Short mmCIF file of C-alpha atoms in Angstrom, two decimals:
data_model
loop_
_atom_site.label_atom_id
_atom_site.label_comp_id
_atom_site.label_asym_id
_atom_site.label_seq_id
_atom_site.Cartn_x
_atom_site.Cartn_y
_atom_site.Cartn_z
CA UNK A 1 -2.31 -4.96 -30.58
CA UNK A 2 0.74 -2.91 -29.56
CA UNK A 3 3.51 -2.44 -32.20
CA UNK A 4 6.25 -3.77 -30.14
CA UNK A 5 9.11 -3.25 -32.52
CA UNK A 6 8.26 0.49 -32.97
CA UNK A 7 7.90 0.93 -29.21
CA UNK A 8 11.40 -0.76 -28.76
CA UNK A 9 12.95 1.42 -31.49
CA UNK A 10 11.46 4.69 -30.13
CA UNK A 11 12.37 3.50 -26.61
CA UNK A 12 12.11 6.10 -23.71
CA UNK A 13 11.84 4.17 -20.33
CA UNK A 14 9.95 7.01 -18.79
CA UNK A 15 7.05 6.12 -21.22
CA UNK A 16 7.88 2.38 -20.94
CA UNK A 17 9.13 1.57 -17.51
CA UNK A 18 10.11 -1.97 -17.08
CA UNK A 19 8.01 -2.38 -14.06
CA UNK A 20 4.94 -0.24 -14.12
CA UNK A 21 2.98 -1.36 -11.21
CA UNK A 22 3.28 -3.05 -7.69
CA UNK A 23 1.00 -5.90 -9.13
CA UNK A 24 3.29 -6.48 -12.14
CA UNK A 25 4.33 -9.32 -10.25
CA UNK A 26 3.51 -12.99 -9.44
CA UNK A 27 0.29 -13.96 -7.78
CA UNK A 28 2.04 -16.45 -5.45
CA UNK A 29 4.19 -13.31 -4.13
CA UNK A 30 1.13 -11.61 -2.79
CA UNK A 31 -0.27 -14.86 -1.30
CA UNK A 32 3.01 -15.64 0.55
CA UNK A 33 3.25 -11.93 1.49
CA UNK A 34 -0.11 -12.12 3.21
CA UNK A 35 1.02 -15.37 4.89
CA UNK A 36 4.33 -13.88 6.09
CA UNK A 37 2.68 -10.66 7.32
CA UNK A 38 0.39 -12.67 9.39
CA UNK A 39 2.95 -15.40 10.75
CA UNK A 40 6.44 -13.74 10.60
CA UNK A 41 6.04 -10.13 10.24
CA UNK A 42 9.09 -9.01 12.23
CA UNK A 43 11.69 -11.50 10.49
CA UNK A 44 14.52 -9.57 9.07
CA UNK A 45 15.75 -10.90 5.70
CA UNK A 46 18.53 -10.37 2.96
CA UNK A 47 17.83 -11.25 -0.54
CA UNK A 48 20.41 -11.35 -3.20
CA UNK A 49 20.54 -11.65 -7.06
CA UNK A 50 22.36 -14.38 -8.55
CA UNK A 51 23.37 -14.80 -12.29
CA UNK A 52 23.89 -18.67 -12.65
CA UNK A 53 25.08 -18.10 -16.31
CA UNK A 54 28.61 -16.67 -15.54
CA UNK A 55 29.36 -16.36 -19.08
CA UNK A 56 26.85 -13.36 -19.56
CA UNK A 57 28.71 -10.45 -18.24
CA UNK A 58 25.93 -8.27 -16.99
CA UNK A 59 28.17 -5.53 -15.83
CA UNK A 60 29.49 -5.04 -19.22
CA UNK A 61 26.21 -5.15 -20.89
CA UNK A 62 24.15 -2.95 -18.51
CA UNK A 63 25.02 0.49 -17.32
CA UNK A 64 24.59 0.78 -13.65
CA UNK A 65 22.77 4.21 -13.85
CA UNK A 66 20.10 2.50 -15.94
CA UNK A 67 19.64 -0.16 -13.35
CA UNK A 68 19.38 2.60 -10.68
CA UNK A 69 16.86 4.64 -12.55
CA UNK A 70 14.59 1.48 -12.99
CA UNK A 71 15.02 0.40 -9.35
CA UNK A 72 14.37 3.88 -8.00
CA UNK A 73 11.22 3.92 -10.13
CA UNK A 74 10.02 0.82 -8.71
CA UNK A 75 10.46 2.29 -5.15
CA UNK A 76 8.25 5.09 -6.26
CA UNK A 77 5.33 3.02 -7.05
CA UNK A 78 2.21 2.46 -4.73
CA UNK A 79 -0.86 0.50 -5.24
CA UNK A 80 -3.49 2.23 -7.49
CA UNK A 81 -6.96 2.46 -6.50
CA UNK A 82 -8.27 0.27 -9.31
CA UNK A 83 -5.72 -2.42 -8.41
CA UNK A 84 -6.80 -2.25 -4.78
CA UNK A 85 -10.37 -2.68 -5.89
CA UNK A 86 -9.39 -5.77 -7.98
CA UNK A 87 -7.52 -7.43 -5.33
CA UNK A 88 -10.25 -6.67 -2.62
CA UNK A 89 -13.17 -7.48 -4.69
CA UNK A 90 -12.04 -10.17 -7.26
CA UNK A 91 -12.60 -13.97 -7.02
CA UNK A 92 -9.33 -16.06 -6.90
CA UNK A 93 -9.44 -19.81 -6.89
CA UNK A 94 -13.19 -19.49 -6.33
CA UNK A 95 -12.71 -17.50 -3.22
CA UNK A 96 -13.81 -13.82 -2.59
CA UNK A 97 -11.82 -11.60 -0.48
CA UNK A 98 -8.66 -13.91 -0.76
CA UNK A 99 -6.84 -10.90 0.69
CA UNK A 100 -7.79 -9.66 4.13
CA UNK A 101 -8.49 -6.20 5.05
CA UNK A 102 -5.53 -6.09 7.28
CA UNK A 103 -3.24 -7.10 4.34
CA UNK A 104 -4.80 -4.78 2.00
CA UNK A 105 -4.37 -1.87 4.34
CA UNK A 106 -0.74 -2.75 4.73
CA UNK A 107 -0.33 -3.24 1.00
CA UNK A 108 -1.88 0.05 -0.01
CA UNK A 109 0.69 2.04 2.03
CA UNK A 110 3.76 0.01 1.47
CA UNK A 111 6.81 1.19 -0.57
CA UNK A 112 9.51 -1.14 -1.49
CA UNK A 113 12.72 -0.78 0.92
CA UNK A 114 16.16 0.42 -0.31
CA UNK A 115 18.59 -1.53 -2.39
CA UNK A 116 22.34 -1.95 -2.40
CA UNK A 117 24.00 -2.30 -5.88
CA UNK A 118 27.64 -2.71 -6.57
CA UNK A 119 29.81 -4.18 -9.31
CA UNK A 120 32.22 -7.18 -8.87
CA UNK A 121 34.23 -7.96 -11.91
CA UNK A 122 31.84 -8.63 -14.77
CA UNK A 123 28.77 -9.11 -12.55
CA UNK A 124 26.59 -6.87 -10.29
CA UNK A 125 25.87 -7.68 -6.69
CA UNK A 126 22.17 -6.63 -5.82
CA UNK A 127 20.97 -7.07 -2.23
CA UNK A 128 17.88 -5.95 -0.46
CA UNK A 129 17.50 -5.96 3.49
CA UNK A 130 14.70 -5.22 5.74
CA UNK A 131 11.61 -6.88 7.13
CA UNK A 132 10.43 -10.00 5.10
CA UNK A 133 7.13 -8.80 3.95
CA UNK A 134 8.56 -5.83 2.23
CA UNK A 135 11.88 -7.28 0.95
CA UNK A 136 10.13 -10.38 -0.58
CA UNK A 137 8.26 -7.97 -3.00
CA UNK A 138 11.61 -7.04 -4.78
CA UNK A 139 12.27 -10.53 -6.15
CA UNK A 140 10.08 -10.56 -9.27
CA UNK A 141 10.48 -6.88 -10.31
CA UNK A 142 14.37 -7.13 -9.74
CA UNK A 143 14.59 -10.10 -12.00
CA UNK A 144 12.31 -8.45 -14.65
CA UNK A 145 14.55 -5.40 -14.55
CA UNK A 146 17.88 -7.14 -15.28
CA UNK A 147 16.30 -9.41 -17.98
CA UNK A 148 14.89 -6.56 -19.84
CA UNK A 149 17.90 -4.18 -19.60
CA UNK A 150 20.11 -7.02 -20.95
CA UNK A 151 17.64 -7.34 -23.92
CA UNK A 152 17.57 -3.63 -24.46
CA UNK A 153 21.41 -3.42 -24.59
CA UNK A 154 21.24 -5.82 -27.51
CA UNK A 155 18.45 -4.24 -29.24
CA UNK A 156 19.88 -0.65 -28.95
CA UNK A 157 22.50 -1.92 -31.44
CA UNK A 158 19.80 -2.81 -34.10
CA UNK A 159 18.31 -0.66 -36.77
CA UNK A 160 14.49 -0.43 -36.88
CA UNK A 161 14.28 -2.89 -39.80
CA UNK A 162 16.43 -5.54 -37.75
CA UNK A 163 14.07 -5.02 -34.80
CA UNK A 164 10.98 -5.51 -36.86
CA UNK A 165 12.39 -8.67 -38.42
CA UNK A 166 13.33 -10.00 -35.10
CA UNK A 167 9.92 -9.57 -33.67
CA UNK A 168 8.19 -11.11 -36.61
CA UNK A 169 10.49 -14.10 -36.28
CA UNK A 170 9.72 -14.21 -32.41
CA UNK A 171 6.01 -14.01 -32.90
CA UNK A 172 6.15 -16.84 -35.62
CA UNK A 173 8.26 -19.07 -33.36
CA UNK A 174 5.62 -18.63 -30.39
CA UNK A 175 2.68 -19.04 -32.59
CA UNK A 176 4.06 -22.27 -34.13
CA UNK A 177 4.46 -23.55 -30.44
CA UNK A 178 0.99 -22.59 -29.63
CA UNK A 179 -0.45 -24.30 -32.83
CA UNK A 180 1.52 -27.44 -31.84
CA UNK A 181 -0.27 -27.44 -28.54
CA UNK A 182 -3.76 -26.38 -29.63
CA UNK A 183 -5.06 -29.83 -30.97
CA UNK A 184 -4.58 -31.30 -27.36
CA UNK A 185 -7.80 -30.16 -25.85
CA UNK A 186 -7.08 -31.87 -22.51
CA UNK A 187 -4.23 -29.76 -21.71
CA UNK A 188 -4.00 -27.12 -18.92
CA UNK A 189 -1.38 -24.58 -19.20
CA UNK A 190 -0.65 -21.41 -17.25
CA UNK A 191 1.83 -18.63 -17.89
CA UNK A 192 4.56 -18.52 -15.28
CA UNK A 193 6.93 -16.40 -17.25
CA UNK A 194 7.13 -13.05 -15.30
CA UNK A 195 10.42 -13.25 -13.58
CA UNK A 196 12.67 -13.94 -16.68
CA UNK A 197 10.52 -12.39 -19.41
CA UNK A 198 12.05 -10.59 -22.43
CA UNK A 199 9.94 -7.47 -21.58
CA UNK A 200 6.51 -6.51 -20.32
CA UNK A 201 5.11 -5.69 -23.68
CA UNK A 202 6.27 -9.07 -25.09
CA UNK A 203 5.00 -10.89 -22.05
CA UNK A 204 1.67 -9.27 -22.66
CA UNK A 205 1.74 -10.31 -26.33
CA UNK A 206 2.46 -13.87 -25.29
CA UNK A 207 -0.37 -14.19 -23.05
CA UNK A 208 -2.70 -12.79 -25.83
CA UNK A 209 -1.33 -15.55 -28.21
CA UNK A 210 -2.04 -18.21 -25.55
CA UNK A 211 -5.63 -16.91 -25.07
CA UNK A 212 -6.11 -16.72 -28.93
CA UNK A 213 -4.59 -20.16 -29.83
CA UNK A 214 -5.42 -22.42 -26.69
CA UNK A 215 -8.74 -21.23 -25.62
CA UNK A 216 -9.93 -23.10 -22.50
CA UNK A 217 -6.62 -25.05 -22.24
CA UNK A 218 -5.01 -21.66 -21.30
CA UNK A 219 -6.02 -21.52 -17.70
CA UNK A 220 -4.55 -18.20 -16.64
CA UNK A 221 -1.32 -16.12 -15.83
CA UNK A 222 0.71 -15.70 -12.65
CA UNK A 223 1.15 -12.02 -13.50
CA UNK A 224 -1.38 -10.01 -11.43
CA UNK A 225 -1.30 -6.86 -13.76
CA UNK A 226 -1.90 -8.76 -16.83
CA UNK A 227 -4.61 -11.00 -15.28
CA UNK A 228 -6.33 -7.72 -14.25
CA UNK A 229 -5.98 -6.04 -17.45
CA UNK A 230 -6.90 -9.11 -19.67
CA UNK A 231 -9.70 -10.42 -17.33
CA UNK A 232 -7.89 -13.71 -16.79
CA UNK A 233 -7.44 -15.96 -13.84
CA UNK A 234 -4.40 -15.19 -11.48
CA UNK A 235 -2.49 -18.36 -10.92
CA UNK A 236 -0.05 -19.27 -8.08
CA UNK A 237 0.42 -20.79 -4.77
CA UNK A 238 3.77 -20.75 -2.88
CA UNK A 239 7.49 -21.02 -3.44
CA UNK A 240 10.89 -22.09 -1.97
CA UNK A 241 11.42 -18.86 0.06
CA UNK A 242 8.94 -19.98 2.81
CA UNK A 243 10.63 -23.21 3.86
CA UNK A 244 14.18 -21.63 3.42
CA UNK A 245 13.40 -18.92 5.82
CA UNK A 246 11.39 -20.90 8.19
CA UNK A 247 14.36 -23.53 8.42
CA UNK A 248 16.88 -20.77 8.89
CA UNK A 249 15.05 -19.40 11.86
CA UNK A 250 15.24 -22.67 13.92
CA UNK A 251 17.48 -23.33 16.92
CA UNK A 252 17.81 -27.28 16.76
CA UNK A 253 18.08 -30.11 14.36
CA UNK A 254 14.73 -31.29 15.42
CA UNK A 255 13.13 -27.85 14.76
CA UNK A 256 14.86 -27.78 11.26
CA UNK A 257 13.46 -30.99 10.15
CA UNK A 258 9.91 -29.86 11.27
CA UNK A 259 10.19 -26.43 9.61
CA UNK A 260 9.11 -27.37 6.02
CA UNK A 261 5.75 -28.99 7.43
CA UNK A 262 5.42 -25.80 9.63
CA UNK A 263 5.23 -23.72 6.57
CA UNK A 264 2.37 -25.86 5.08
CA UNK A 265 0.55 -26.00 8.43
CA UNK A 266 0.36 -22.12 8.44
CA UNK A 267 -0.72 -22.34 4.72
CA UNK A 268 -3.26 -24.90 5.66
CA UNK A 269 -4.99 -22.48 8.03
CA UNK A 270 -5.41 -19.84 5.33
CA UNK A 271 -6.16 -21.73 2.11
CA UNK A 272 -7.98 -24.77 0.71
CA UNK A 273 -8.66 -26.46 -2.72
CA UNK A 274 -6.31 -25.76 -5.48
CA UNK A 275 -4.17 -23.58 -3.31
CA UNK A 276 -3.21 -26.48 -1.29
CA UNK A 277 -0.33 -27.53 -3.54
CA UNK A 278 2.79 -29.14 -1.99
CA UNK A 279 6.10 -27.82 -3.16
CA UNK A 280 8.33 -30.66 -1.74
CA UNK A 281 11.82 -30.07 -3.22
CA UNK A 282 13.37 -27.45 -1.13
CA UNK A 283 15.28 -29.85 0.84
CA UNK A 284 14.73 -33.05 -1.34
CA UNK A 285 11.27 -34.24 -2.44
CA UNK A 286 11.51 -37.97 -1.51
CA UNK A 287 12.61 -37.32 2.13
CA UNK A 288 10.02 -34.54 2.46
CA UNK A 289 7.16 -36.89 1.22
CA UNK A 290 8.56 -39.97 3.22
CA UNK A 291 8.21 -38.11 6.61
CA UNK A 292 5.19 -35.84 5.78
CA UNK A 293 2.36 -35.85 8.33
CA UNK A 294 -0.81 -37.62 7.43
CA UNK A 295 -2.90 -34.55 6.97
CA UNK A 296 -0.69 -33.51 3.93
CA UNK A 297 -1.70 -36.54 1.85
CA UNK A 298 -5.13 -34.94 1.62
CA UNK A 299 -3.87 -31.85 -0.11
CA UNK A 300 -4.90 -31.26 -3.69
CA UNK A 301 -1.60 -31.75 -5.45
CA UNK A 302 2.13 -31.41 -5.81
CA UNK A 303 4.23 -29.13 -7.87
CA UNK A 304 7.38 -30.62 -9.56
CA UNK A 305 9.90 -27.96 -9.93
CA UNK A 306 13.51 -29.48 -10.09
CA UNK A 307 15.17 -32.83 -11.03
CA UNK A 308 13.76 -35.16 -13.58
CA UNK A 309 10.05 -34.26 -13.81
CA UNK A 310 8.80 -37.71 -14.60
CA UNK A 311 10.66 -39.20 -11.80
CA UNK A 312 9.23 -36.49 -9.46
CA UNK A 313 5.65 -37.22 -10.64
CA UNK A 314 6.18 -41.04 -10.06
CA UNK A 315 7.53 -40.27 -6.62
CA UNK A 316 4.45 -38.36 -5.76
CA UNK A 317 2.10 -40.98 -7.20
CA UNK A 318 3.74 -43.81 -5.28
CA UNK A 319 3.48 -41.63 -2.13
CA UNK A 320 -0.26 -41.15 -2.59
CA UNK A 321 -0.69 -44.83 -3.17
CA UNK A 322 1.15 -45.75 -0.15
CA UNK A 323 -0.94 -43.39 1.91
CA UNK A 324 -4.28 -44.81 0.52
CA UNK A 325 -5.06 -41.93 -1.77
CA UNK A 326 -6.26 -42.16 -5.29
CA UNK A 327 -3.66 -40.47 -7.55
CA UNK A 328 -6.39 -39.97 -10.40
CA UNK A 329 -7.92 -37.46 -7.99
CA UNK A 330 -4.92 -35.62 -7.42
CA UNK A 331 -3.03 -32.76 -9.34
CA UNK A 332 0.55 -32.52 -10.50
CA UNK A 333 1.88 -29.17 -11.69
CA UNK A 334 5.04 -29.29 -13.80
CA UNK A 335 6.88 -26.04 -13.72
CA UNK A 336 10.67 -26.49 -14.30
CA UNK A 337 12.26 -25.36 -17.65
CA UNK A 338 9.27 -26.39 -19.81
CA UNK A 339 8.77 -26.08 -23.48
CA UNK A 340 6.32 -27.61 -25.97
CA UNK A 341 7.83 -30.98 -26.59
CA UNK A 342 8.31 -31.80 -22.72
CA UNK A 343 4.79 -30.59 -22.08
CA UNK A 344 3.37 -32.99 -24.66
CA UNK A 345 5.49 -35.66 -23.42
CA UNK A 346 4.57 -35.51 -19.75
CA UNK A 347 1.01 -34.99 -20.59
CA UNK A 348 0.92 -38.27 -22.52
CA UNK A 349 2.90 -40.01 -20.10
CA UNK A 350 0.60 -39.21 -17.18
CA UNK A 351 -2.66 -39.12 -18.84
CA UNK A 352 -5.39 -40.99 -16.83
CA UNK A 353 -3.08 -41.61 -14.01
CA UNK A 354 -3.17 -38.13 -12.38
CA UNK A 355 -4.61 -34.70 -13.23
CA UNK A 356 -1.76 -32.68 -15.03
CA UNK A 357 -1.22 -28.97 -15.27
CA UNK A 358 1.73 -26.96 -16.55
CA UNK A 359 3.28 -23.66 -15.47
CA UNK A 360 5.20 -22.61 -18.65
CA UNK A 361 7.71 -19.86 -17.82
CA UNK A 362 10.76 -18.53 -19.51
CA UNK A 363 10.58 -20.48 -22.73
CA UNK A 364 7.08 -18.95 -23.26
CA UNK A 365 7.90 -15.33 -22.46
CA UNK A 366 11.50 -15.12 -23.46
CA UNK A 367 12.40 -17.80 -26.29
CA UNK A 368 14.61 -15.64 -28.49
CA UNK A 369 17.12 -18.60 -28.89
CA UNK A 370 18.46 -18.73 -32.58
CA UNK A 371 16.87 -15.33 -33.47
CA UNK A 372 20.21 -13.42 -33.69
CA UNK A 373 23.53 -14.23 -35.19
CA UNK A 374 25.44 -14.75 -31.98
CA UNK A 375 22.39 -15.89 -29.92
CA UNK A 376 22.72 -12.71 -27.63
CA UNK A 377 19.17 -12.66 -26.79
CA UNK A 378 18.72 -16.33 -25.60
CA UNK A 379 17.41 -16.56 -22.10
CA UNK A 380 19.58 -17.35 -19.13
CA UNK A 381 19.16 -18.38 -15.49
CA UNK A 382 18.87 -15.43 -13.19
CA UNK A 383 17.38 -15.84 -9.55
CA UNK A 384 16.89 -13.71 -6.55
CA UNK A 385 16.59 -15.61 -3.28
CA UNK A 386 16.82 -15.17 0.31
CA UNK A 387 20.41 -15.51 1.60
CA UNK A 388 19.70 -14.76 5.34
CA UNK A 389 16.98 -14.52 7.92
CA UNK A 390 17.62 -12.82 11.29
CA UNK A 391 21.39 -13.07 10.41
CA UNK A 392 21.28 -16.82 9.83
CA UNK A 393 22.19 -18.31 6.46
CA UNK A 394 19.43 -19.87 4.37
CA UNK A 395 19.81 -23.09 2.24
CA UNK A 396 18.01 -24.61 -0.65
CA UNK A 397 19.00 -28.25 -1.77
CA UNK A 398 16.48 -28.82 -4.63
CA UNK A 399 16.26 -32.10 -6.41
CA UNK A 400 18.88 -30.86 -8.76
CA UNK A 401 22.33 -30.29 -7.00
CA UNK A 402 23.02 -27.64 -9.55
CA UNK A 403 20.45 -25.55 -8.13
CA UNK A 404 21.63 -25.82 -4.43
CA UNK A 405 22.30 -22.54 -2.57
CA UNK A 406 23.81 -21.63 0.64
CA UNK A 407 27.21 -21.79 2.48
CA UNK A 408 28.97 -25.17 1.66
CA UNK A 409 28.97 -26.19 5.38
CA UNK A 410 25.31 -25.48 5.85
CA UNK A 411 24.48 -27.22 2.70
CA UNK A 412 26.28 -30.25 3.89
CA UNK A 413 24.43 -30.10 7.22
CA UNK A 414 21.06 -29.87 5.64
CA UNK A 415 21.94 -32.94 3.24
CA UNK A 416 22.78 -34.90 6.26
CA UNK A 417 19.82 -33.97 8.33
CA UNK A 418 17.28 -34.44 5.55
CA UNK A 419 18.91 -37.69 4.46
CA UNK A 420 19.50 -36.48 0.78
CA UNK A 421 21.42 -39.27 -0.84
CA UNK A 422 23.27 -39.21 -4.15
CA UNK A 423 21.42 -36.82 -6.71
CA UNK A 424 21.78 -36.67 -10.41
CA UNK A 425 22.73 -33.18 -11.65
CA UNK A 426 20.81 -31.67 -14.47
CA UNK A 427 21.84 -28.70 -16.63
CA UNK A 428 19.86 -25.69 -15.81
CA UNK A 429 17.93 -24.66 -18.92
CA UNK A 430 16.48 -21.41 -17.54
#
């Protein structure tokens, strides 16, 4: 077990870089990257970093030179031989050779493209431009860099004793969460906490705590490097960027309305089983499900990632029932802003009605709330999303209007076309 406090106190980033491997990323990124490389390899995109928590002045907390050092280090990374062997030869979701030889040959030679960093008032503007398969690989490591550098800026003001006490309290806090979950043997929980983790070392410790405390209830981690190193299942399917970009590439309103289903049609050709999970909320879940083609009702499950989670699950259950499917044979994955009490509440609410799993993210790997006098290590909402594709703006509506993204006129156009009515706004926890 790593002495995290000592490593933090004696910190030198060349020994402990924030991102230490190209597979220190989420599994769904690699699955999506393979799909994009196959279906839309020439699409040119721009991704941008957004700090939703404007009260946190990142440009006053983090030195631009430190950011550049970390980002330049990431650009120097390439896939290692052992990592390539793991991706080529391991079984994922019961399937050997999940990644095709063509994708692996590309991935073994790829380097992440250039970035553009500038400061605007108290915030940084970070953008990435280039071909979609390359640029999309920046999202997870870029978020990890900013989250950890913000933490380092706070920790650098502490003496070693304070750091030791801080991590002892954080470990106790997490272990108490694990102990609260451990009696519930029917739970199925995965780590989804890479993007907004406190640090890599802390992330790895959290996963070890889950393994130790939850046993078979802990089903795996979204982080490929930790999955490889700890011999765990790599967990993940797809994310909002696929329908956001497919939609931006359309020329007519009719094509726009069909774009979200085109994404899943491409996915359907490549994957089966538990990889056939619908993420319906990019442009509003209810409208997506109401107009979904018949073949989608046979997919394995639905992931709920915005809005009221119970309401989202009820919507999915009604949809399956209306389509003649048995919800008890389907899977719902909850993944938005979860913590222990909400996990237990949802598990009890939907027990025996549907199969339930949880993707536990930031409040697993970065819950330092209340552990410092001014709460300066509390997690905050930072995202990195596509903002354009082939020069056209992207849009995300979500089931929570506070998560909507895109130019105002385009957001309103999408809301009209996808018949998104009045929505309830929810606070964004993380």
